[in-house]
Amino acid sequence: MLPASLMSSVGTRKASIALFLLFVLAGSLPPKWAGFHIAGFALVAAIGFARREDWHSAAVRTFLLCTALWLVPVLLTASLQHALGIATAPDWLELPKLVLRMLGIGLGIIILIQRGWLTLYSATFALLCALSIHAGAGVIDLLTEPNANLRAWRQIRISGLVFNPNPFGMFMAITAILSAGLLRNQSSHRPALWGLLVAALLCVWASGSRGAILTVAAGLVVLYPPTSRTRLLLYIGAALATSVYLYSGLQANDMHSDSARMQIISFTLEQIRQAPWLGWGIGAYERLPGHVVNAPHNMWLDLAVSSGLVALAGGLLSAVLLVVRLYRQNQSAARLALAMFVAALVAGTLEYSILDSTHFRGVWVLVVALACCTLNESCTPRETAG
């Protein structure tokens, strides 16, 4: 039997490795660095450490159910698309990759938490540390830009860190919600968290992403629900001010974006009408004649046009199921998880594809895996550790 000091050293080493992997995964996701794939593969391999009882936990079973409800129809319709000779059917190699990305990484994170290599708190801390680097980079760029204007700053974000200000805004919205959630759950309000919250909100505003503003607003409302008249009036005032900000200062490119979005919705609905049950295939959207852009920019429309209405129904059902289970938990970790999940739903509905977007797929897996772990009794006692 190993001495206690040696066992403690081994446990510390395991925890450090797990934290490092999660840090690399989250830090590499916004700029799409190769570290995301390397850390993701290592997390998939972590499933090998699972024990028999791990597969019977509430976290694992909920994660498998919520993912399988939409992923299984996606895989079945892809197989049928190949069998029927549909030209836009996805490549066979894309299917196992999708399974590993959507199931493998999430299961790996849950197993590491159940084995004690991670805690909910340490996992959240690793995510926050990784995202804080990008928040700091955004603020430094904004303050040191020679011309000191938002247009030049957004060009830096487009050509540099994330290639697009909208995903950057989404990641900063997530950073703000995580910071606000930890501040809400802790008895002592740490100055570093307040600083990160301010920096993240500044980056959300500077990104010019209306979707990011609505995403962070959705998460904050879940964290701080309008349970009193004062808070309700505050939210109404904030909503009015945000509406004025979003629509009174519309520029030509914003109006063009709204017009293009309506064309995208109209085109996508027509494609769904033509193939309601099988869809056209993962990634087929940009190969359909008459497409406006390369994706529907809506996770629900993307599921329906790619894999049919059954996949859409499964996605909606899984979202409702997880929201209800998190709401019923009625504890601080579940409240933060619910805020993150609602924010992800808003972001996906406004902007992203769950099948094609590397950014959103990564966010979805992280958010859903950690949310499911709050349902696991073996995970929740550690939420305030550290």
mmCIF file of C-alpha atoms in Angstrom, residues 14 47 85 107 187-188 214 239 299 306 311 317-320 328 345 375 380:
data_model
loop_
_atom_site.group_PDB
_atom_site.id
_atom_site.type_symbol
_atom_site.label_atom_id
_atom_site.label_comp_id
_atom_site.label_asym_id
_atom_site.label_seq_id
_atom_site.Cartn_x
_atom_site.Cartn_y
_atom_site.Cartn_z
ATOM 1 C CA LYS A 14 -3.312 14.055 -11.549
ATOM 2 C CA ILE A 47 -12.778 7.910 -20.433
ATOM 3 C CA GLY A 85 -27.311 8.520 -52.783
ATOM 4 C CA LEU A 107 -17.619 12.318 -20.959
ATOM 5 C CA SER A 187 -19.140 35.085 0.481
ATOM 6 C CA SER A 188 -16.051 37.206 -0.234
ATOM 7 C CA LEU A 214 -28.308 39.355 -25.532
ATOM 8 C CA ALA A 239 -33.840 46.438 -21.633
ATOM 9 C CA MET A 299 -28.574 25.910 -34.205
ATOM 10 C CA SER A 306 -28.888 19.114 -41.995
ATOM 11 C CA ALA A 311 -33.121 15.723 -34.994
ATOM 12 C CA LEU A 317 -36.406 17.995 -26.030
ATOM 13 C CA SER A 318 -32.862 17.636 -24.689
ATOM 14 C CA ALA A 319 -32.665 21.383 -24.013
ATOM 15 C CA VAL A 320 -35.976 21.388 -22.124
ATOM 16 C CA ARG A 328 -35.107 21.665 -9.865
ATOM 17 C CA LEU A 345 -29.026 28.405 -26.065
ATOM 18 C CA LEU A 375 -26.743 16.836 -11.005
ATOM 19 C CA THR A 380 -21.720 18.835 -5.863
#
